[in-house]
Each structure stands twice: as structure tokens, then as C-alpha cells.
């Protein structure tokens, strides 16, 4: 059950800056994105919905300190990445 990850240009810009600043996380970041594409419900991603003004978004963990914010469309098997940090 594979999902399609959509990388908007705004996300790519943020991700590039994030990875320049935290280059030690690049392999972990890539691993997380592969896992997200294969199984967004994998327990190690810690997928959860956000609240209040971000209630239409979800979040997954890169590690205990950093997250990726995303829009998650189950019916279309699409994941739109929004922010990282």
C-alpha cells in the first residue's frame, strides 16, 4: 500500500534550508520519507493530527526534536508535505 508524496516548491525550499543547517540528520530524514511513502501509519513515524489553527494538518517525527508537517489524504493515497523543522 504505497502513498504518493507531493513536494511543493515551498516545502523543498524549507527542507533544503533545514538540511543545510542540520546536515547530520539527512540520512534519517531520507529514511523517514521512504517509510512515510511505504506506510504512513508505521509507529516510528508517530503520525498525529495537529490542533487549533493547524487542525487540517498532521505531523510525523524525524526524531524527538524535529517534525515534518503534512496534509494527509487517505482516500487519494496522497501526502502533501508542508513544513519541516
GROMACS .gro file of N, CA, C and O in nm:
model
  340
    1UNK      N    1   0.084  -0.117   0.000
    1UNK     CA    2   0.000   0.000   0.000
    1UNK      C    3   0.089   0.124   0.000
    1UNK      O    4   0.124   0.177   0.104
    2UNK      N    5   0.128   0.168  -0.115
    2UNK     CA    6   0.219   0.282  -0.130
    2UNK      C    7   0.142   0.412  -0.148
    2UNK      O    8   0.038   0.415  -0.213
    3UNK      N    9   0.194   0.518  -0.090
    3UNK     CA   10   0.134   0.650  -0.099
    3UNK      C   11   0.219   0.738  -0.190
    3UNK      O   12   0.338   0.712  -0.210
    4UNK      N   13   0.159   0.843  -0.244
    4UNK     CA   14   0.231   0.939  -0.326
    4UNK      C   15   0.261   1.061  -0.241
    4UNK      O   16   0.171   1.120  -0.181
    5UNK      N   17   0.389   1.097  -0.234
    5UNK     CA   18   0.429   1.216  -0.160
    5UNK      C   19   0.446   1.330  -0.259
    5UNK      O   20   0.515   1.318  -0.359
    6UNK      N   21   0.382   1.442  -0.228
    6UNK     CA   22   0.391   1.561  -0.311
    6UNK      C   23   0.481   1.661  -0.240
    6UNK      O   24   0.460   1.693  -0.123
    7UNK      N   25   0.581   1.709  -0.312
    7UNK     CA   26   0.680   1.803  -0.260
    7UNK      C   27   0.660   1.940  -0.323
    7UNK      O   28   0.721   1.969  -0.426
    8UNK      N   29   0.576   2.025  -0.266
    8UNK     CA   30   0.560   2.161  -0.322
    8UNK      C   31   0.692   2.237  -0.316
    8UNK      O   32   0.778   2.209  -0.232
    9UNK      N   33   0.707   2.333  -0.403
    9UNK     CA   34   0.830   2.412  -0.408
    9UNK      C   35   0.858   2.480  -0.274
    9UNK      O   36   0.973   2.486  -0.229
   10UNK      N   37   0.753   2.529  -0.209
   10UNK     CA   38   0.773   2.594  -0.078
   10UNK      C   39   0.830   2.497   0.024
   10UNK      O   40   0.914   2.534   0.106
   11UNK      N   41   0.785   2.371   0.019
   11UNK     CA   42   0.840   2.271   0.109
   11UNK      C   43   0.986   2.242   0.074
   11UNK      O   44   1.071   2.232   0.163
   12UNK      N   45   1.014   2.226  -0.052
   12UNK     CA   46   1.152   2.196  -0.094
   12UNK      C   47   1.249   2.304  -0.048
   12UNK      O   48   1.361   2.273  -0.006
   13UNK      N   49   1.208   2.429  -0.056
   13UNK     CA   50   1.293   2.539  -0.009
   13UNK      C   51   1.320   2.526   0.141
   13UNK      O   52   1.434   2.539   0.186
   14UNK      N   53   1.216   2.498   0.218
   14UNK     CA   54   1.233   2.483   0.364
   14UNK      C   55   1.318   2.361   0.397
   14UNK      O   56   1.402   2.365   0.486
   15UNK      N   57   1.295   2.252   0.325
   15UNK     CA   58   1.371   2.129   0.350
   15UNK      C   59   1.519   2.150   0.319
   15UNK      O   60   1.606   2.102   0.394
   16UNK      N   61   1.548   2.220   0.211
   16UNK     CA   62   1.687   2.247   0.175
   16UNK      C   63   1.756   2.327   0.285
   16UNK      O   64   1.868   2.294   0.325
   17UNK      N   65   1.691   2.430   0.335
   17UNK     CA   66   1.749   2.511   0.444
   17UNK      C   67   1.765   2.428   0.570
   17UNK      O   68   1.867   2.438   0.640
   18UNK      N   69   1.665   2.346   0.600
   18UNK     CA   70   1.672   2.261   0.719
   18UNK      C   71   1.790   2.165   0.709
   18UNK      O   72   1.867   2.150   0.804
   19UNK      N   73   1.807   2.101   0.593
   19UNK     CA   74   1.914   2.003   0.577
   19UNK      C   75   2.052   2.069   0.571
   19UNK      O   76   2.152   2.007   0.608
   20UNK      N   77   2.060   2.192   0.525
   20UNK     CA   78   2.187   2.264   0.529
   20UNK      C   79   2.227   2.292   0.674
   20UNK      O   80   2.342   2.279   0.711
   21UNK      N   81   2.129   2.329   0.753
   21UNK     CA   82   2.154   2.363   0.892
   21UNK      C   83   2.179   2.238   0.977
   21UNK      O   84   2.262   2.240   1.068
   22UNK      N   85   2.108   2.130   0.947
   22UNK     CA   86   2.118   2.006   1.026
   22UNK      C   87   2.159   1.890   0.935
   22UNK      O   88   2.089   1.789   0.924
   23UNK      N   89   2.273   1.901   0.873
   23UNK     CA   90   2.317   1.801   0.775
   23UNK      C   91   2.334   1.662   0.836
   23UNK      O   92   2.321   1.562   0.767
   24UNK      N   93   2.357   1.655   0.965
   24UNK     CA   94   2.372   1.524   1.030
   24UNK      C   95   2.241   1.444   1.028
   24UNK      O   96   2.243   1.323   1.045
   25UNK      N   97   2.130   1.511   1.003
   25UNK     CA   98   2.000   1.443   1.000
   25UNK      C   99   1.959   1.397   0.860
   25UNK      O  100   1.852   1.340   0.843
   26UNK      N  101   2.042   1.420   0.759
   26UNK     CA  102   2.000   1.393   0.621
   26UNK      C  103   1.963   1.247   0.597
   26UNK      O  104   1.863   1.218   0.533
   27UNK      N  105   2.041   1.152   0.649
   27UNK     CA  106   2.009   1.010   0.628
   27UNK      C  107   1.881   0.973   0.701
   27UNK      O  108   1.797   0.899   0.648
   28UNK      N  109   1.863   1.022   0.822
   28UNK     CA  110   1.741   0.995   0.898
   28UNK      C  111   1.621   1.055   0.826
   28UNK      O  112   1.515   0.991   0.814
   29UNK      N  113   1.635   1.176   0.776
   29UNK     CA  114   1.529   1.245   0.702
   29UNK      C  115   1.487   1.162   0.580
   29UNK      O  116   1.368   1.139   0.557
   30UNK      N  117   1.582   1.116   0.503
   30UNK     CA  118   1.553   1.035   0.384
   30UNK      C  119   1.484   0.905   0.422
   30UNK      O  120   1.389   0.861   0.355
   31UNK      N  121   1.530   0.842   0.529
   31UNK     CA  122   1.470   0.717   0.575
   31UNK      C  123   1.324   0.739   0.617
   31UNK      O  124   1.236   0.659   0.583
   32UNK      N  125   1.299   0.849   0.686
   32UNK     CA  126   1.163   0.881   0.731
   32UNK      C  127   1.071   0.902   0.610
   32UNK      O  128   0.957   0.855   0.608
   33UNK      N  129   1.119   0.971   0.508
   33UNK     CA  130   1.035   0.994   0.389
   33UNK      C  131   1.006   0.864   0.315
   33UNK      O  132   0.894   0.844   0.265
   34UNK      N  133   1.103   0.773   0.308
   34UNK     CA  134   1.078   0.642   0.245
   34UNK      C  135   0.973   0.564   0.323
   34UNK      O  136   0.882   0.504   0.266
   35UNK      N  137   0.987   0.566   0.454
   35UNK     CA  138   0.891   0.497   0.540
   35UNK      C  139   0.752   0.559   0.528
   35UNK      O  140   0.651   0.488   0.523
   36UNK      N  141   0.746   0.691   0.523
   36UNK     CA  142   0.619   0.761   0.507
   36UNK      C  143   0.550   0.719   0.378
   36UNK      O  144   0.429   0.695   0.376
   37UNK      N  145   0.625   0.706   0.272
   37UNK     CA  146   0.569   0.666   0.143
   37UNK      C  147   0.518   0.522   0.147
   37UNK      O  148   0.413   0.490   0.093
   38UNK      N  149   0.591   0.435   0.215
   38UNK     CA  150   0.553   0.294   0.223
   38UNK      C  151   0.437   0.270   0.319
   38UNK      O  152   0.346   0.193   0.290
   39UNK      N  153   0.444   0.334   0.438
   39UNK     CA  154   0.343   0.310   0.540
   39UNK      C  155   0.336   0.428   0.635
   39UNK      O  156   0.407   0.431   0.736
   40UNK      N  157   0.252   0.526   0.607
   40UNK     CA  158   0.244   0.645   0.692
   40UNK      C  159   0.196   0.615   0.834
   40UNK      O  160   0.209   0.698   0.922
   41UNK      N  161   0.142   0.497   0.856
   41UNK     CA  162   0.093   0.460   0.989
   41UNK      C  163   0.196   0.382   1.071
   41UNK      O  164   0.164   0.334   1.179
   42UNK      N  165   0.318   0.371   1.019
   42UNK     CA  166   0.422   0.300   1.094
   42UNK      C  167   0.442   0.369   1.229
   42UNK      O  168   0.454   0.492   1.235
   43UNK      N  169   0.446   0.293   1.337
   43UNK     CA  170   0.456   0.353   1.471
   43UNK      C  171   0.576   0.445   1.492
   43UNK      O  172   0.567   0.543   1.566
   44UNK      N  173   0.687   0.418   1.427
   44UNK     CA  174   0.806   0.501   1.449
   44UNK      C  175   0.790   0.643   1.393
   44UNK      O  176   0.862   0.734   1.433
   45UNK      N  177   0.695   0.663   1.302
   45UNK     CA  178   0.670   0.798   1.248
   45UNK      C  179   0.592   0.885   1.346
   45UNK      O  180   0.597   1.007   1.338
   46UNK      N  181   0.520   0.822   1.434
   46UNK     CA  182   0.438   0.894   1.533
   46UNK      C  183   0.343   0.995   1.465
   46UNK      O  184   0.334   1.111   1.505
   47UNK      N  185   0.275   0.948   1.361
   47UNK     CA  186   0.179   1.031   1.289
   47UNK      C  187   0.066   1.073   1.383
   47UNK      O  188   0.008   0.990   1.452
   48UNK      N  189   0.038   1.202   1.386
   48UNK     CA  190  -0.072   1.251   1.468
   48UNK      C  191  -0.129   1.380   1.408
   48UNK      O  192  -0.059   1.454   1.339
   49UNK      N  193  -0.256   1.403   1.435
   49UNK     CA  194  -0.322   1.526   1.389
   49UNK      C  195  -0.283   1.641   1.479
   49UNK      O  196  -0.261   1.624   1.599
   50UNK      N  197  -0.277   1.758   1.418
   50UNK     CA  198  -0.248   1.879   1.496
   50UNK      C  199  -0.379   1.943   1.540
   50UNK      O  200  -0.486   1.902   1.498
   51UNK      N  201  -0.369   2.043   1.625
   51UNK     CA  202  -0.489   2.103   1.683
   51UNK      C  203  -0.497   2.252   1.652
   51UNK      O  204  -0.405   2.311   1.599
   52UNK      N  205  -0.610   2.309   1.690
   52UNK     CA  206  -0.638   2.452   1.679
   52UNK      C  207  -0.624   2.501   1.535
   52UNK      O  208  -0.682   2.442   1.446
   53UNK      N  209  -0.544   2.603   1.512
   53UNK     CA  210  -0.538   2.661   1.377
   53UNK      C  211  -0.469   2.569   1.276
   53UNK      O  212  -0.479   2.590   1.156
   54UNK      N  213  -0.403   2.464   1.322
   54UNK     CA  214  -0.337   2.368   1.233
   54UNK      C  215  -0.414   2.237   1.223
   54UNK      O  216  -0.360   2.136   1.181
   55UNK      N  217  -0.541   2.238   1.259
   55UNK     CA  218  -0.618   2.114   1.270
   55UNK      C  219  -0.635   2.040   1.138
   55UNK      O  220  -0.669   1.923   1.138
   56UNK      N  221  -0.611   2.104   1.026
   56UNK     CA  222  -0.620   2.035   0.897
   56UNK      C  223  -0.490   1.965   0.860
   56UNK      O  224  -0.480   1.901   0.756
   57UNK      N  225  -0.390   1.978   0.946
   57UNK     CA  226  -0.259   1.920   0.919
   57UNK      C  227  -0.227   1.808   1.017
   57UNK      O  228  -0.289   1.796   1.122
   58UNK      N  229  -0.129   1.729   0.979
   58UNK     CA  230  -0.076   1.624   1.065
   58UNK      C  231   0.074   1.644   1.077
   58UNK      O  232   0.133   1.727   1.009
   59UNK      N  233   0.135   1.562   1.161
   59UNK     CA  234   0.279   1.574   1.183
   59UNK      C  235   0.339   1.435   1.201
   59UNK      O  236   0.274   1.346   1.254
   60UNK      N  237   0.463   1.419   1.154
   60UNK     CA  238   0.539   1.298   1.181
   60UNK      C  239   0.673   1.340   1.241
   60UNK      O  240   0.714   1.455   1.229
   61UNK      N  241   0.739   1.246   1.304
   61UNK     CA  242   0.866   1.276   1.370
   61UNK      C  243   0.985   1.236   1.284
   61UNK      O  244   0.987   1.126   1.229
   62UNK      N  245   1.083   1.324   1.276
   62UNK     CA  246   1.213   1.289   1.220
   62UNK      C  247   1.294   1.226   1.332
   62UNK      O  248   1.357   1.123   1.317
   63UNK      N  249   1.293   1.293   1.446
   63UNK     CA  250   1.349   1.242   1.570
   63UNK      C  251   1.268   1.306   1.683
   63UNK      O  252   1.164   1.364   1.657
   64UNK      N  253   1.314   1.299   1.805
   64UNK     CA  254   1.236   1.354   1.916
   64UNK      C  255   1.227   1.506   1.913
   64UNK      O  256   1.139   1.565   1.975
   65UNK      N  257   1.316   1.572   1.840
   65UNK     CA  258   1.319   1.717   1.839
   65UNK      C  259   1.256   1.780   1.714
   65UNK      O  260   1.201   1.889   1.721
   66UNK      N  261   1.265   1.713   1.599
   66UNK     CA  262   1.223   1.771   1.473
   66UNK      C  263   1.107   1.694   1.411
   66UNK      O  264   1.100   1.572   1.421
   67UNK      N  265   1.021   1.768   1.341
   67UNK     CA  266   0.900   1.712   1.282
   67UNK      C  267   0.884   1.758   1.137
   67UNK      O  268   0.942   1.857   1.095
   68UNK      N  269   0.800   1.684   1.066
   68UNK     CA  270   0.755   1.725   0.933
   68UNK      C  271   0.604   1.743   0.943
   68UNK      O  272   0.533   1.655   0.990
   69UNK      N  273   0.556   1.859   0.900
   69UNK     CA  274   0.413   1.888   0.896
   69UNK      C  275   0.361   1.852   0.758
   69UNK      O  276   0.427   1.880   0.657
   70UNK      N  277   0.244   1.791   0.753
   70UNK     CA  278   0.193   1.745   0.625
   70UNK      C  279   0.042   1.748   0.620
   70UNK      O  280  -0.025   1.752   0.723
   71UNK      N  281  -0.010   1.746   0.498
   71UNK     CA  282  -0.152   1.722   0.475
   71UNK      C  283  -0.161   1.578   0.430
   71UNK      O  284  -0.082   1.531   0.348
   72UNK      N  285  -0.259   1.510   0.482
   72UNK     CA  286  -0.268   1.366   0.462
   72UNK      C  287  -0.405   1.332   0.405
   72UNK      O  288  -0.506   1.355   0.472
   73UNK      N  289  -0.409   1.282   0.282
   73UNK     CA  290  -0.535   1.247   0.217
   73UNK      C  291  -0.541   1.096   0.202
   73UNK      O  292  -0.480   1.040   0.112
   74UNK      N  293  -0.613   1.031   0.290
   74UNK     CA  294  -0.617   0.885   0.290
   74UNK      C  295  -0.688   0.832   0.166
   74UNK      O  296  -0.640   0.739   0.102
   75UNK      N  297  -0.798   0.893   0.128
   75UNK     CA  298  -0.877   0.839   0.017
   75UNK      C  299  -0.800   0.843  -0.115
   75UNK      O  300  -0.819   0.758  -0.200
   76UNK      N  301  -0.716   0.940  -0.134
   76UNK     CA  302  -0.641   0.950  -0.259
   76UNK      C  303  -0.500   0.895  -0.247
   76UNK      O  304  -0.424   0.901  -0.342
   77UNK      N  305  -0.466   0.845  -0.127
   77UNK     CA  306  -0.331   0.794  -0.101
   77UNK      C  307  -0.226   0.898  -0.135
   77UNK      O  308  -0.123   0.870  -0.196
   78UNK      N  309  -0.255   1.023  -0.097
   78UNK     CA  310  -0.163   1.134  -0.125
   78UNK      C  311  -0.120   1.200   0.005
   78UNK      O  312  -0.201   1.216   0.096
   79UNK      N  313   0.003   1.240   0.009
   79UNK     CA  314   0.059   1.312   0.123
   79UNK      C  315   0.126   1.436   0.068
   79UNK      O  316   0.216   1.427  -0.016
   80UNK      N  317   0.082   1.552   0.113
   80UNK     CA  318   0.141   1.679   0.071
   80UNK      C  319   0.226   1.733   0.187
   80UNK      O  320   0.173   1.759   0.295
   81UNK      N  321   0.355   1.746   0.164
   81UNK     CA  322   0.443   1.797   0.267
   81UNK      C  323   0.430   1.948   0.277
   81UNK      O  324   0.422   2.016   0.175
   82UNK      N  325   0.425   2.001   0.400
   82UNK     CA  326   0.402   2.143   0.421
   82UNK      C  327   0.524   2.212   0.479
   82UNK      O  328   0.567   2.316   0.431
   83UNK      N  329   0.582   2.155   0.585
   83UNK     CA  330   0.693   2.222   0.654
   83UNK      C  331   0.778   2.118   0.725
   83UNK      O  332   0.735   2.007   0.752
   84UNK      N  333   0.901   2.158   0.755
   84UNK     CA  334   0.994   2.072   0.828
   84UNK      C  335   1.067   2.159   0.928
   84UNK      O  336   1.097   2.274   0.902
   85UNK      N  337   1.094   2.103   1.044
   85UNK     CA  338   1.169   2.180   1.143
   85UNK      C  339   1.137   2.140   1.284
   85UNK      O  340   1.066   2.047   1.310
   0.00000   0.00000   0.00000
